[in-house]
């Protein structure tokens, strides 16, 4: 059976997905249920329920929830101001361009940028202390902490929210606002009873996506906090990097747990997005 020519353009992408997504994922799933000799075991999965690993998952979930919630709130406000707030039209293009770049700016460069700005001897930290007498350390702020990592994640969470929610805001039909106005609804009532219920699936779905985005972030967390914060990506890195005390198969189990959590979040996003698209048609 000959392969139709129009499928040839998809082959490189399919090969990329198989080699760098499907096969590594299958290796992780299989490795999570294997001993070093290759025999089947549930000990690796049982190891996930030790207090230190449960604590790492809980901290990762809290950081992901905090950055997703704040990213949704701030990103929604920015997108609403640009799309419906009456700001000059020329702002939209640069904002969406910046959001496209910033939503993919992570890893070591992002960690370095925040350390150079808000670190113990960062530019803004020193400036506030020397010029205004405000010592962020005395106020309890530490970049290498829960809130420090959460604020760092917001750099790519907010732009991602802007990119995803902007089309949903564009989908609000003018007729809905006009009908609400004719029926005597105020602007607050329109948002509370019409616009917000329509946008809610998109907002919740995007929040689930932001949660998965933060939960799976590895390079930024490692580069910024090192081993000072016990979160799952750092714990996973410690297990698989080949140290004497490392256990690669426990690392596979940790990665498998991350796949389950992020898979659930992404599944929720897809379901919510499908619900929101029915309203926009």
CSV table of C-alpha atoms in Angstrom, one decimal:
chain,number,residue,atom,x,y,z
A,1,UNK,CA,0.0,0.0,0.0
A,2,UNK,CA,1.5,3.3,-1.1
A,3,UNK,CA,1.6,6.2,1.3
A,4,UNK,CA,-0.2,9.2,-0.2
A,5,UNK,CA,2.2,12.0,-1.0
A,6,UNK,CA,0.4,14.6,1.1
A,7,UNK,CA,1.3,12.6,4.2
A,8,UNK,CA,5.1,13.0,3.6
A,9,UNK,CA,5.1,16.5,5.2
A,10,UNK,CA,3.9,15.0,8.4
A,11,UNK,CA,6.5,12.3,8.6
A,12,UNK,CA,9.3,14.4,10.2
A,13,UNK,CA,6.9,15.7,12.9
A,14,UNK,CA,5.7,12.1,13.5
A,15,UNK,CA,9.2,10.8,13.8
A,16,UNK,CA,10.1,13.7,16.2
A,17,UNK,CA,7.1,12.9,18.4
A,18,UNK,CA,7.8,9.2,18.5
A,19,UNK,CA,11.5,9.6,19.2
A,20,UNK,CA,11.4,12.4,21.8
A,21,UNK,CA,8.0,12.1,23.4
A,22,UNK,CA,6.4,8.7,23.0
A,23,UNK,CA,9.4,6.5,23.4
A,24,UNK,CA,10.9,8.4,26.5
A,25,UNK,CA,7.4,8.4,28.1
A,26,UNK,CA,7.1,4.6,27.6
A,27,UNK,CA,10.6,4.1,29.0
A,28,UNK,CA,9.6,6.1,32.1
A,29,UNK,CA,6.3,4.2,32.6
A,30,UNK,CA,8.0,0.8,32.2
A,31,UNK,CA,11.0,1.8,34.3
A,32,UNK,CA,8.7,2.9,37.1
A,33,UNK,CA,7.6,-0.7,37.5
A,34,UNK,CA,11.0,-2.4,37.2
A,35,UNK,CA,13.8,-3.4,39.4
A,36,UNK,CA,17.4,-2.9,38.3
A,37,UNK,CA,17.4,-6.4,36.9
A,38,UNK,CA,14.4,-5.7,34.8
A,39,UNK,CA,11.8,-7.7,36.8
A,40,UNK,CA,8.4,-6.3,37.7
A,41,UNK,CA,7.9,-4.5,41.0
A,42,UNK,CA,5.6,-2.1,42.8
A,43,UNK,CA,8.3,-1.0,45.2
A,44,UNK,CA,9.1,2.1,43.2
A,45,UNK,CA,5.5,3.3,43.2
A,46,UNK,CA,5.3,2.5,46.9
A,47,UNK,CA,8.4,4.6,47.4
A,48,UNK,CA,6.4,7.7,46.3
A,49,UNK,CA,4.5,7.5,49.6
A,50,UNK,CA,7.4,8.2,51.8
A,51,UNK,CA,7.1,11.4,53.8
A,52,UNK,CA,9.9,13.3,52.0
A,53,UNK,CA,8.5,12.5,48.5
A,54,UNK,CA,4.9,13.4,49.6
A,55,UNK,CA,6.2,16.7,51.0
A,56,UNK,CA,8.0,17.4,47.7
A,57,UNK,CA,4.9,16.7,45.7
A,58,UNK,CA,2.8,18.9,48.0
A,59,UNK,CA,5.3,21.8,47.8
A,60,UNK,CA,5.3,21.5,44.0
A,61,UNK,CA,1.5,21.4,43.8
A,62,UNK,CA,1.3,24.5,46.0
A,63,UNK,CA,3.8,26.4,43.9
A,64,UNK,CA,2.0,25.4,40.7
A,65,UNK,CA,-1.4,26.4,42.1
A,66,UNK,CA,-0.1,29.8,43.4
A,67,UNK,CA,1.6,30.7,40.1
A,68,UNK,CA,-1.3,29.4,38.1
A,69,UNK,CA,-3.9,31.4,40.1
A,70,UNK,CA,-1.8,34.6,40.2
A,71,UNK,CA,-0.9,34.2,36.5
A,72,UNK,CA,-4.6,33.8,35.6
A,73,UNK,CA,-5.7,36.9,37.7
A,74,UNK,CA,-2.9,39.2,36.4
A,75,UNK,CA,-3.0,37.8,32.8
A,76,UNK,CA,-6.8,38.1,32.6
A,77,UNK,CA,-6.6,41.7,33.8
A,78,UNK,CA,-3.9,42.6,31.2
A,79,UNK,CA,-5.8,40.9,28.3
A,80,UNK,CA,-9.1,42.5,29.3
A,81,UNK,CA,-7.5,45.9,29.4
A,82,UNK,CA,-6.1,45.5,26.0
A,83,UNK,CA,-9.0,43.8,24.3
A,84,UNK,CA,-12.0,45.5,26.0
A,85,UNK,CA,-10.5,48.3,28.1
A,86,UNK,CA,-10.2,50.9,25.4
A,87,UNK,CA,-6.4,51.0,25.3
A,88,UNK,CA,-4.8,52.2,22.1
A,89,UNK,CA,-4.9,49.5,19.4
A,90,UNK,CA,-1.1,49.7,18.8
A,91,UNK,CA,-0.4,48.2,22.2
A,92,UNK,CA,-2.0,44.9,21.3
A,93,UNK,CA,0.6,43.8,18.7
A,94,UNK,CA,3.7,44.4,20.9
A,95,UNK,CA,2.0,42.9,23.9
A,96,UNK,CA,1.2,39.7,22.1
A,97,UNK,CA,4.6,39.5,20.6
A,98,UNK,CA,6.3,39.9,24.0
A,99,UNK,CA,3.9,37.4,25.5
A,100,UNK,CA,4.9,34.9,22.8
A,101,UNK,CA,8.5,35.3,23.6
A,102,UNK,CA,8.2,35.6,27.4
A,103,UNK,CA,5.9,32.5,27.7
A,104,UNK,CA,8.8,30.4,26.4
A,105,UNK,CA,11.6,32.2,28.3
A,106,UNK,CA,12.6,29.8,31.1
A,107,UNK,CA,15.4,27.7,32.4
A,108,UNK,CA,18.9,29.0,33.3
A,109,UNK,CA,18.5,32.5,31.5
A,110,UNK,CA,15.3,33.2,33.5
A,111,UNK,CA,16.8,32.1,36.8
A,112,UNK,CA,19.9,34.3,36.1
A,113,UNK,CA,17.7,37.3,35.3
A,114,UNK,CA,15.8,37.0,38.6
A,115,UNK,CA,19.0,36.4,40.6
A,116,UNK,CA,20.6,39.5,39.0
A,117,UNK,CA,17.5,41.5,39.8
A,118,UNK,CA,16.0,40.2,43.1
A,119,UNK,CA,18.8,37.9,44.4
A,120,UNK,CA,20.6,38.7,47.7
A,121,UNK,CA,22.9,41.1,45.8
A,122,UNK,CA,20.6,41.7,42.9
A,123,UNK,CA,20.3,45.2,41.3
A,124,UNK,CA,16.8,45.9,42.7
A,125,UNK,CA,17.6,44.4,46.1
A,126,UNK,CA,20.7,46.6,46.5
A,127,UNK,CA,18.9,49.7,45.1
A,128,UNK,CA,16.0,49.4,47.6
A,129,UNK,CA,18.4,48.9,50.5
A,130,UNK,CA,20.8,51.7,49.7
A,131,UNK,CA,18.4,54.3,48.3
A,132,UNK,CA,15.2,53.7,50.2
A,133,UNK,CA,16.4,51.8,53.3
A,134,UNK,CA,14.1,48.8,52.4
A,135,UNK,CA,15.8,45.5,53.2
A,136,UNK,CA,13.9,42.7,51.4
A,137,UNK,CA,15.7,40.1,53.5
A,138,UNK,CA,14.5,41.7,56.8
A,139,UNK,CA,11.0,41.8,55.3
A,140,UNK,CA,11.1,38.1,54.9
A,141,UNK,CA,11.5,37.9,51.1
A,142,UNK,CA,14.0,35.3,49.8
A,143,UNK,CA,14.2,34.6,46.1
A,144,UNK,CA,15.4,31.0,46.9
A,145,UNK,CA,12.1,30.1,48.6
A,146,UNK,CA,8.5,29.2,47.9
A,147,UNK,CA,7.4,32.7,47.0
A,148,UNK,CA,10.6,33.5,45.2
A,149,UNK,CA,10.1,30.6,42.8
A,150,UNK,CA,6.4,31.4,42.4
A,151,UNK,CA,7.2,35.0,41.4
A,152,UNK,CA,9.9,33.7,39.0
A,153,UNK,CA,7.3,31.4,37.4
A,154,UNK,CA,4.9,34.3,36.9
A,155,UNK,CA,7.3,35.7,34.3
A,156,UNK,CA,6.1,33.0,31.8
A,157,UNK,CA,2.7,32.2,33.4
A,158,UNK,CA,1.2,35.7,32.9
A,159,UNK,CA,2.2,35.9,29.2
A,160,UNK,CA,0.8,32.4,28.6
A,161,UNK,CA,-2.5,33.4,30.1
A,162,UNK,CA,-2.6,36.6,27.9
A,163,UNK,CA,-2.0,34.5,24.8
A,164,UNK,CA,-4.7,31.9,25.6
A,165,UNK,CA,-7.4,34.1,27.0
A,166,UNK,CA,-7.2,36.9,24.3
A,167,UNK,CA,-9.0,34.9,21.7
A,168,UNK,CA,-11.7,34.0,24.2
A,169,UNK,CA,-12.2,37.7,25.0
A,170,UNK,CA,-12.3,38.4,21.2
A,171,UNK,CA,-15.1,35.8,21.0
A,172,UNK,CA,-17.5,37.8,23.2
A,173,UNK,CA,-20.1,38.9,20.8
A,174,UNK,CA,-21.1,42.6,20.8
A,175,UNK,CA,-24.8,41.5,20.5
A,176,UNK,CA,-24.6,39.9,24.0
A,177,UNK,CA,-23.6,43.2,25.6
A,178,UNK,CA,-26.2,45.1,23.6
A,179,UNK,CA,-28.9,42.7,24.5
A,180,UNK,CA,-28.0,43.0,28.2
A,181,UNK,CA,-27.9,46.8,28.0
A,182,UNK,CA,-31.4,46.8,26.3
A,183,UNK,CA,-32.7,44.6,29.1
A,184,UNK,CA,-31.4,47.2,31.6
A,185,UNK,CA,-28.3,45.3,32.9
A,186,UNK,CA,-25.4,47.4,34.2
A,187,UNK,CA,-21.8,46.7,33.2
A,188,UNK,CA,-21.3,44.8,36.4
A,189,UNK,CA,-24.4,42.6,35.8
A,190,UNK,CA,-23.3,41.9,32.3
A,191,UNK,CA,-19.9,40.6,33.4
A,192,UNK,CA,-21.4,38.7,36.4
A,193,UNK,CA,-24.3,37.1,34.5
A,194,UNK,CA,-23.2,36.9,30.9
A,195,UNK,CA,-19.5,37.4,30.1
A,196,UNK,CA,-17.9,35.7,33.1
A,197,UNK,CA,-20.0,32.5,32.9
A,198,UNK,CA,-19.1,32.2,29.2
A,199,UNK,CA,-15.4,32.8,29.9
A,200,UNK,CA,-15.3,30.6,33.0
A,201,UNK,CA,-14.5,27.3,31.2
A,202,UNK,CA,-11.7,29.1,29.3
A,203,UNK,CA,-10.3,30.6,32.5
A,204,UNK,CA,-10.4,27.3,34.5
A,205,UNK,CA,-9.0,25.4,31.5
A,206,UNK,CA,-6.1,27.9,31.2
A,207,UNK,CA,-5.5,27.7,34.9
A,208,UNK,CA,-5.2,23.9,34.6
A,209,UNK,CA,-2.7,24.4,31.7
A,210,UNK,CA,-0.7,26.9,33.8
A,211,UNK,CA,-0.6,24.5,36.7
A,212,UNK,CA,0.8,21.8,34.4
A,213,UNK,CA,3.3,24.3,33.0
A,214,UNK,CA,4.6,25.2,36.4
A,215,UNK,CA,4.5,21.6,37.8
A,216,UNK,CA,6.7,20.4,34.9
A,217,UNK,CA,9.2,23.2,35.0
A,218,UNK,CA,12.6,21.7,35.8
A,219,UNK,CA,15.5,23.8,34.6
A,220,UNK,CA,14.3,27.1,36.2
A,221,UNK,CA,13.8,25.5,39.6
A,222,UNK,CA,17.1,23.7,39.6
A,223,UNK,CA,19.1,26.8,38.3
A,224,UNK,CA,17.4,29.2,40.8
A,225,UNK,CA,17.1,27.2,44.0
A,226,UNK,CA,19.5,24.3,43.6
A,227,UNK,CA,18.8,21.9,46.5
A,228,UNK,CA,17.4,24.6,48.9
A,229,UNK,CA,13.8,23.8,48.0
A,230,UNK,CA,12.5,20.3,48.1
A,231,UNK,CA,10.3,20.1,45.0
A,232,UNK,CA,9.7,17.1,42.7
A,233,UNK,CA,11.8,18.2,39.7
A,234,UNK,CA,14.8,18.8,42.0
A,235,UNK,CA,14.2,15.5,43.7
A,236,UNK,CA,13.9,13.8,40.4
A,237,UNK,CA,17.1,15.3,39.1
A,238,UNK,CA,18.9,14.1,42.3
A,239,UNK,CA,17.7,10.5,41.6
A,240,UNK,CA,18.6,10.2,38.0
A,241,UNK,CA,21.9,12.2,37.7
A,242,UNK,CA,24.0,9.1,38.5
A,243,UNK,CA,25.1,9.8,42.1
A,244,UNK,CA,26.0,6.9,44.3
A,245,UNK,CA,22.9,7.4,46.4
A,246,UNK,CA,20.7,7.9,43.3
A,247,UNK,CA,18.0,5.4,42.4
A,248,UNK,CA,17.1,5.7,38.7
A,249,UNK,CA,14.0,3.6,39.0
A,250,UNK,CA,12.7,5.7,41.9
A,251,UNK,CA,13.4,8.6,39.5
A,252,UNK,CA,11.3,6.9,36.9
A,253,UNK,CA,8.5,6.6,39.5
A,254,UNK,CA,8.8,10.3,40.4
A,255,UNK,CA,8.6,11.1,36.7
A,256,UNK,CA,5.6,8.8,36.3
A,257,UNK,CA,3.9,10.6,39.1
A,258,UNK,CA,4.6,13.9,37.4
A,259,UNK,CA,3.1,12.6,34.1
A,260,UNK,CA,-0.1,11.5,36.0
A,261,UNK,CA,-0.5,15.0,37.6
A,262,UNK,CA,0.3,17.0,34.4
A,263,UNK,CA,-1.8,14.6,32.3
A,264,UNK,CA,-4.8,15.2,34.5
A,265,UNK,CA,-4.3,19.0,34.4
A,266,UNK,CA,-3.9,18.9,30.6
A,267,UNK,CA,-6.9,16.7,30.2
A,268,UNK,CA,-9.0,19.2,32.3
A,269,UNK,CA,-7.7,22.0,30.1
A,270,UNK,CA,-8.8,20.2,26.9
A,271,UNK,CA,-12.2,19.4,28.3
A,272,UNK,CA,-12.8,23.0,29.5
A,273,UNK,CA,-11.6,24.4,26.2
A,274,UNK,CA,-14.0,22.2,24.3
A,275,UNK,CA,-16.9,23.5,26.5
A,276,UNK,CA,-15.8,27.1,26.0
A,277,UNK,CA,-15.6,26.7,22.2
A,278,UNK,CA,-19.2,25.6,22.0
A,279,UNK,CA,-20.2,29.0,23.3
A,280,UNK,CA,-18.0,30.9,20.9
A,281,UNK,CA,-19.4,29.2,17.8
